[in-house]
Amino acid sequence: MSILVVGTVAFDSIETPFGVAERILGGSASYFALAASYFAPVRIVGVIGRDFPQEYLDLFTQRSIDLEGLKKERGETFHWRGKYHEDINVRDTLELHLNVLSGFVPQLPESYRDAEYVFLGNIDPAMQIEVLNQIRHMRLVVCDTMDHWIRESSKELRAVLKRIEMLVVNDSEARLLSGQNNIVRAARAILKMGPEVVLIKRGEYGVLQFSDSSIFATPAYPLEEVFDPTGAGDSFAGGFLGQLARSGDHSQRGIRRAIAYGSVVASFTVEDFGVKRLTNVSLSDIEERYQGFAQLTDFHT
Ligand code: AMP
């Protein structure tokens, strides 16, 4: 079962309390695709500029990620600059250059139109709709968004929410989208907007999952050192949807296991800058940490 992702493929410039990195590979689609590639074949829809280096493309092809839908346009690649505080859960966006992403209209290659698992990464909801319109048959669509789109493109985002099965947001985005301060009420209000499942990411505190019939909570995998949290959310989504595609199990039990896989993959991502750790982990490392995670959260055997 292959997975289609649309999102940013970016240059990231990052400062954390542990160091700095200039113009390294980043973007929501990049983290998602690399994370999901441990579980299922992945296809990327996105855009890069002529300045995008071959060595970054090689990182995708080494993981057998299909790049036919990744367009190279004249101009510069999307560039994001962010800085993390001493409290690593807090980050500021210092610069955001859309570059080739502004005005980009996704065009899916014919071979992508039968995608069954779809991840709508954090981009303009109008682009997310464009992608949905071009897919013939979908089994499961998971969507991410951010405060900017909740504020500026509320109508388009509401239209997206009616067409997806699952939404992944962080707690402040859930509050903003719903207008509810209490996180349980916020999730209930979002469920009424369309998705059957809402996943709320709470950084180092883990993930809450809501559906009409259940609530599930997990911690994040506890690490002694977090070097760079960039991409944790997208890696979580990649591990999560990757596992759902691999297992085909969309039951509550299957979703819970997928949440654990997502958390495990995200925990590898944050251990080093950018995609460094995510590209040199192995599936057996992931499985081993998954078993450890199961023991960590087991209080009832
Ligand atoms: P996260 O998983 O939330 O840490 O996502 C981090 C990634 O999002 C970075 O690699 C950035 O390149 C990308 N990013 C930052 N701002 C935006 C934005 N406004 N739209 C799309 N992608 C973004």
Short mmCIF file of C-alpha atoms and ligand atoms in Angstrom, two decimals:
data_model
loop_
_atom_site.label_atom_id
_atom_site.label_comp_id
_atom_site.label_asym_id
_atom_site.label_seq_id
_atom_site.Cartn_x
_atom_site.Cartn_y
_atom_site.Cartn_z
CA MET A 1 0.00 0.00 0.00
CA SER A 2 1.72 3.20 -1.05
CA ILE A 3 1.37 6.57 0.56
CA LEU A 4 1.14 9.94 -1.16
CA VAL A 5 2.35 13.04 0.66
CA VAL A 6 1.98 16.67 -0.34
CA GLY A 7 3.87 19.31 1.63
CA THR A 8 7.02 21.37 1.74
CA VAL A 9 10.46 20.21 0.67
CA ALA A 10 12.62 22.90 2.16
CA PHE A 11 15.87 24.40 3.27
CA ASP A 12 15.79 24.82 7.04
CA SER A 13 18.12 27.03 9.05
CA ILE A 14 17.88 26.08 12.69
CA GLU A 15 19.22 27.29 16.00
CA THR A 16 18.74 25.21 19.13
CA PRO A 17 20.48 25.49 22.55
CA PHE A 18 22.83 22.75 21.24
CA GLY A 19 23.97 24.23 17.96
CA VAL A 20 23.12 25.75 14.60
CA ALA A 21 22.58 24.40 11.09
CA GLU A 22 22.29 26.36 7.82
CA ARG A 23 20.14 25.36 4.83
CA ILE A 24 19.81 21.72 5.73
CA LEU A 25 17.13 19.47 4.25
CA GLY A 26 13.75 20.11 5.87
CA GLY A 27 10.08 20.54 5.11
CA SER A 28 6.94 18.74 6.14
CA ALA A 29 6.92 16.38 3.14
CA SER A 30 10.60 15.52 3.63
CA TYR A 31 10.26 14.46 7.25
CA PHE A 32 6.98 12.68 6.60
CA ALA A 33 8.30 10.79 3.55
CA LEU A 34 11.52 9.65 5.21
CA ALA A 35 9.65 8.50 8.32
CA ALA A 36 6.92 6.66 6.38
CA SER A 37 9.45 5.02 4.04
CA TYR A 38 10.38 2.52 6.78
CA PHE A 39 6.85 1.09 6.53
CA ALA A 40 5.53 1.50 2.98
CA PRO A 41 6.41 2.94 -0.46
CA VAL A 42 6.06 6.75 -0.51
CA ARG A 43 5.41 9.27 -3.30
CA ILE A 44 6.07 12.99 -2.86
CA VAL A 45 4.08 15.83 -4.41
CA GLY A 46 5.81 19.17 -3.99
CA VAL A 47 8.10 21.77 -5.52
CA ILE A 48 11.79 22.67 -5.21
CA GLY A 49 13.92 25.36 -6.82
CA ARG A 50 16.92 25.02 -9.10
CA ASP A 51 19.16 25.59 -6.05
CA PHE A 52 18.12 22.28 -4.47
CA PRO A 53 21.17 20.00 -4.21
CA GLN A 54 21.33 16.54 -5.72
CA GLU A 55 22.70 15.12 -2.44
CA TYR A 56 19.38 15.92 -0.73
CA LEU A 57 17.44 14.24 -3.54
CA ASP A 58 19.73 11.23 -3.14
CA LEU A 59 18.61 10.88 0.50
CA PHE A 60 15.07 10.31 -0.78
CA THR A 61 16.03 7.90 -3.54
CA GLN A 62 18.20 5.90 -1.15
CA ARG A 63 15.00 5.24 0.77
CA SER A 64 13.17 4.35 -2.48
CA ILE A 65 10.91 7.42 -2.24
CA ASP A 66 9.21 8.20 -5.56
CA LEU A 67 10.05 11.75 -6.72
CA GLU A 68 8.09 11.86 -9.97
CA GLY A 69 5.64 14.33 -8.40
CA LEU A 70 8.38 16.61 -7.03
CA LYS A 71 8.62 19.48 -9.53
CA LYS A 72 11.77 21.52 -10.04
CA GLU A 73 10.92 25.13 -10.92
CA ARG A 74 12.97 28.16 -11.81
CA GLY A 75 13.57 30.10 -8.58
CA GLU A 76 14.61 29.35 -5.03
CA THR A 77 13.47 26.55 -2.74
CA PHE A 78 11.16 27.25 0.22
CA HIS A 79 13.33 28.38 3.16
CA TRP A 80 12.38 28.39 6.84
CA ARG A 81 14.53 29.76 9.67
CA GLY A 82 13.61 28.88 13.24
CA LYS A 83 15.04 29.26 16.72
CA TYR A 84 14.32 27.14 19.78
CA HIS A 85 14.38 28.52 23.32
CA GLU A 86 16.02 26.98 26.38
CA ASP A 87 12.61 25.37 26.84
CA ILE A 88 12.90 23.32 23.67
CA ASN A 89 9.11 23.10 23.30
CA VAL A 90 9.05 26.78 22.35
CA ARG A 91 10.15 27.89 18.89
CA ASP A 92 10.06 31.14 16.93
CA THR A 93 9.89 31.41 13.16
CA LEU A 94 12.53 34.01 12.27
CA GLU A 95 12.20 33.87 8.47
CA LEU A 96 9.81 32.24 6.03
CA HIS A 97 10.45 32.49 2.29
CA LEU A 98 7.83 30.71 0.21
CA ASN A 99 9.81 31.21 -3.03
CA VAL A 100 8.78 28.56 -5.59
CA LEU A 101 5.95 27.45 -3.32
CA SER A 102 3.96 30.65 -3.91
CA GLY A 103 1.54 30.02 -6.74
CA PHE A 104 2.43 26.33 -6.94
CA VAL A 105 -0.43 24.23 -8.29
CA PRO A 106 0.11 20.53 -7.58
CA GLN A 107 -0.16 18.31 -10.65
CA LEU A 108 -0.25 14.63 -9.81
CA PRO A 109 1.49 12.23 -12.20
CA GLU A 110 -0.96 9.65 -13.57
CA SER A 111 0.68 6.92 -11.50
CA TYR A 112 -0.11 8.83 -8.26
CA ARG A 113 -3.87 9.10 -8.84
CA ASP A 114 -4.70 5.73 -7.35
CA ALA A 115 -3.07 6.57 -4.00
CA GLU A 116 -4.96 4.95 -1.15
CA TYR A 117 -3.18 6.52 1.80
CA VAL A 118 -2.76 10.28 1.64
CA PHE A 119 -1.03 12.76 3.92
CA LEU A 120 -1.90 16.41 3.37
CA GLY A 121 1.12 18.08 4.97
CA ASN A 122 1.10 21.59 6.33
CA ILE A 123 0.55 23.77 3.24
CA ASP A 124 -2.12 26.09 1.85
CA PRO A 125 -5.50 24.29 2.19
CA ALA A 126 -6.26 25.31 -1.42
CA MET A 127 -3.32 23.11 -2.49
CA GLN A 128 -4.53 20.30 -0.24
CA ILE A 129 -7.94 20.44 -1.99
CA GLU A 130 -6.23 20.45 -5.39
CA VAL A 131 -4.49 17.18 -4.48
CA LEU A 132 -7.69 15.55 -3.17
CA ASN A 133 -9.49 16.51 -6.39
CA GLN A 134 -6.94 14.64 -8.47
CA ILE A 135 -7.03 11.34 -6.57
CA ARG A 136 -9.44 8.70 -7.83
CA HIS A 137 -9.78 6.36 -4.90
CA MET A 138 -8.76 7.07 -1.31
CA ARG A 139 -8.90 4.79 1.70
CA LEU A 140 -7.50 7.09 4.34
CA VAL A 141 -6.63 10.78 4.30
CA VAL A 142 -4.71 12.36 7.19
CA CYS A 143 -4.22 16.12 7.29
CA ASP A 144 -1.95 18.53 9.15
CA THR A 145 -2.28 22.31 9.35
CA MET A 146 -1.02 25.29 11.35
CA ASP A 147 -2.15 28.53 13.00
CA HIS A 148 -1.47 30.59 9.84
CA TRP A 149 -3.99 28.61 7.72
CA ILE A 150 -6.52 28.40 10.58
CA ARG A 151 -6.50 32.20 10.70
CA GLU A 152 -6.06 33.12 7.04
CA SER A 153 -7.77 30.32 5.08
CA SER A 154 -10.50 29.21 7.42
CA LYS A 155 -13.10 28.60 4.64
CA GLU A 156 -10.77 26.42 2.56
CA LEU A 157 -9.56 24.56 5.66
CA ARG A 158 -13.16 23.81 6.69
CA ALA A 159 -13.72 22.35 3.21
CA VAL A 160 -10.65 20.12 3.65
CA LEU A 161 -11.84 18.93 7.07
CA LYS A 162 -15.08 17.62 5.51
CA ARG A 163 -13.07 15.36 3.18
CA ILE A 164 -10.55 13.74 5.53
CA GLU A 165 -10.62 10.90 8.04
CA MET A 166 -7.99 12.14 10.50
CA LEU A 167 -6.56 15.51 11.57
CA VAL A 168 -3.17 15.90 13.28
CA VAL A 169 -2.64 19.21 15.12
CA ASN A 170 -0.85 20.46 18.20
CA ASP A 171 -2.76 21.64 21.25
CA SER A 172 -2.61 25.37 20.49
CA GLU A 173 -3.81 24.75 16.92
CA ALA A 174 -6.69 22.64 18.25
CA ARG A 175 -7.71 25.49 20.57
CA LEU A 176 -7.49 28.06 17.78
CA LEU A 177 -9.46 25.95 15.31
CA SER A 178 -12.25 25.12 17.75
CA GLY A 179 -12.39 28.30 19.82
CA GLN A 180 -12.39 26.04 22.92
CA ASN A 181 -9.75 26.33 25.61
CA ASN A 182 -10.26 22.90 27.16
CA ILE A 183 -8.51 20.33 24.98
CA VAL A 184 -11.23 17.66 25.28
CA ARG A 185 -13.90 20.15 24.25
CA ALA A 186 -11.64 21.39 21.47
CA ALA A 187 -11.28 17.86 20.11
CA ARG A 188 -15.03 17.21 20.33
CA ALA A 189 -15.72 20.42 18.41
CA ILE A 190 -13.19 19.47 15.69
CA LEU A 191 -14.77 16.01 15.32
CA LYS A 192 -18.01 17.80 14.43
CA MET A 193 -16.19 19.56 11.56
CA GLY A 194 -15.61 16.31 9.67
CA PRO A 195 -12.71 14.07 10.72
CA GLU A 196 -13.46 10.78 12.46
CA VAL A 197 -10.23 10.95 14.46
CA VAL A 198 -8.34 13.92 15.89
CA LEU A 199 -4.76 13.47 17.04
CA ILE A 200 -3.42 16.18 19.29
CA LYS A 201 0.37 16.44 19.55
CA ARG A 202 1.68 17.78 22.82
CA GLY A 203 5.42 17.79 22.19
CA GLU A 204 7.39 16.01 24.87
CA TYR A 205 4.12 15.25 26.69
CA GLY A 206 2.91 12.92 23.96
CA VAL A 207 -0.26 12.49 21.95
CA LEU A 208 -4.00 12.43 22.65
CA GLN A 209 -6.33 10.67 20.24
CA PHE A 210 -10.05 11.41 20.10
CA SER A 211 -12.87 9.79 18.18
CA ASP A 212 -16.60 9.71 18.89
CA SER A 213 -16.22 6.45 20.79
CA SER A 214 -12.81 6.66 22.46
CA ILE A 215 -9.97 8.67 23.93
CA PHE A 216 -6.41 7.37 24.01
CA ALA A 217 -3.31 8.97 25.54
CA THR A 218 0.39 8.16 25.20
CA PRO A 219 3.50 9.91 26.46
CA ALA A 220 6.35 10.78 24.13
CA TYR A 221 9.24 8.30 24.24
CA PRO A 222 11.41 9.74 27.05
CA LEU A 223 14.86 10.83 25.87
CA GLU A 224 17.73 12.27 27.86
CA GLU A 225 18.74 14.58 25.05
CA VAL A 226 16.66 16.34 22.43
CA PHE A 227 18.96 18.13 19.97
CA ASP A 228 16.50 19.45 17.42
CA PRO A 229 12.71 19.02 17.62
CA THR A 230 12.21 20.17 14.01
CA GLY A 231 10.18 17.66 12.07
CA ALA A 232 8.98 15.73 15.10
CA GLY A 233 5.34 16.33 14.15
CA ASP A 234 5.80 15.28 10.54
CA SER A 235 7.90 12.25 11.52
CA PHE A 236 5.16 11.26 13.94
CA ALA A 237 2.63 11.49 11.10
CA GLY A 238 4.95 9.48 8.83
CA GLY A 239 5.40 6.65 11.32
CA PHE A 240 1.69 6.72 12.15
CA LEU A 241 0.32 6.58 8.60
CA GLY A 242 3.19 4.31 7.52
CA GLN A 243 2.16 1.75 10.11
CA LEU A 244 -1.55 2.03 9.17
CA ALA A 245 -0.64 1.42 5.51
CA ARG A 246 1.68 -1.47 6.39
CA SER A 247 -0.83 -3.22 8.66
CA GLY A 248 -4.08 -2.21 6.92
CA ASP A 249 -5.54 -2.29 10.44
CA HIS A 250 -7.64 0.85 10.95
CA SER A 251 -9.39 -0.47 14.07
CA GLN A 252 -8.98 1.31 17.39
CA ARG A 253 -6.24 -1.18 18.30
CA GLY A 254 -4.50 -0.61 14.96
CA ILE A 255 -4.68 3.17 15.43
CA ARG A 256 -3.20 2.90 18.94
CA ARG A 257 -0.30 0.84 17.66
CA ALA A 258 0.24 3.30 14.82
CA ILE A 259 0.37 6.16 17.34
CA ALA A 260 3.10 4.27 19.20
CA TYR A 261 5.08 3.77 15.97
CA GLY A 262 4.69 7.47 15.14
CA SER A 263 5.98 8.42 18.57
CA VAL A 264 8.96 6.08 18.22
CA VAL A 265 9.97 7.44 14.80
CA ALA A 266 9.63 11.03 16.07
CA SER A 267 11.87 10.17 19.02
CA PHE A 268 14.65 9.19 16.59
CA THR A 269 14.24 12.38 14.55
CA VAL A 270 14.83 14.70 17.50
CA GLU A 271 18.05 12.94 18.54
CA ASP A 272 20.09 14.87 15.94
CA PHE A 273 19.86 17.89 13.66
CA GLY A 274 17.53 17.79 10.66
CA VAL A 275 17.02 14.39 9.04
CA LYS A 276 20.41 13.01 10.14
CA ARG A 277 19.15 10.43 12.61
CA LEU A 278 16.01 9.71 10.63
CA THR A 279 18.09 8.68 7.63
CA ASN A 280 20.45 6.37 9.49
CA VAL A 281 18.06 4.49 11.72
CA SER A 282 17.03 0.94 10.71
CA LEU A 283 13.65 -0.77 10.82
CA SER A 284 14.97 -3.10 13.52
CA ASP A 285 15.98 -0.05 15.64
CA ILE A 286 12.41 1.19 15.23
CA GLU A 287 10.91 -2.20 16.15
CA GLU A 288 13.18 -2.52 19.17
CA ARG A 289 12.25 0.91 20.51
CA TYR A 290 8.57 0.13 19.81
CA GLN A 291 8.85 -2.91 22.11
CA GLY A 292 10.51 -0.72 24.74
CA PHE A 293 7.72 1.82 24.34
CA ALA A 294 5.10 -0.91 24.84
CA GLN A 295 6.76 -1.91 28.13
CA LEU A 296 7.07 1.69 29.23
CA THR A 297 3.34 2.28 28.93
CA ASP A 298 2.15 -1.13 30.15
CA PHE A 299 0.54 -0.99 33.58
CA HIS A 300 -1.99 -3.80 33.23
CA THR A 301 -0.46 -7.16 32.32
P1 AMP B 1 7.33 20.21 12.49
O1 AMP B 1 7.09 18.75 12.28
O2 AMP B 1 6.12 20.95 12.90
O3 AMP B 1 8.52 20.50 13.36
O4 AMP B 1 7.67 20.78 11.02
C1 AMP B 1 8.88 21.39 10.71
C2 AMP B 1 8.99 21.65 9.23
O5 AMP B 1 7.93 22.49 8.76
C3 AMP B 1 10.29 22.37 8.88
O6 AMP B 1 11.17 21.46 8.26
C4 AMP B 1 9.89 23.53 7.97
O7 AMP B 1 10.59 23.52 6.75
C5 AMP B 1 8.42 23.32 7.73
N1 AMP B 1 7.65 24.58 7.82
C6 AMP B 1 7.86 25.62 8.65
N2 AMP B 1 6.94 26.59 8.42
C7 AMP B 1 6.13 26.15 7.43
C8 AMP B 1 5.00 26.70 6.73
N3 AMP B 1 4.51 27.92 7.00
N4 AMP B 1 4.42 25.97 5.77
C9 AMP B 1 4.90 24.74 5.49
N5 AMP B 1 5.96 24.17 6.08
C10 AMP B 1 6.58 24.86 7.05
#
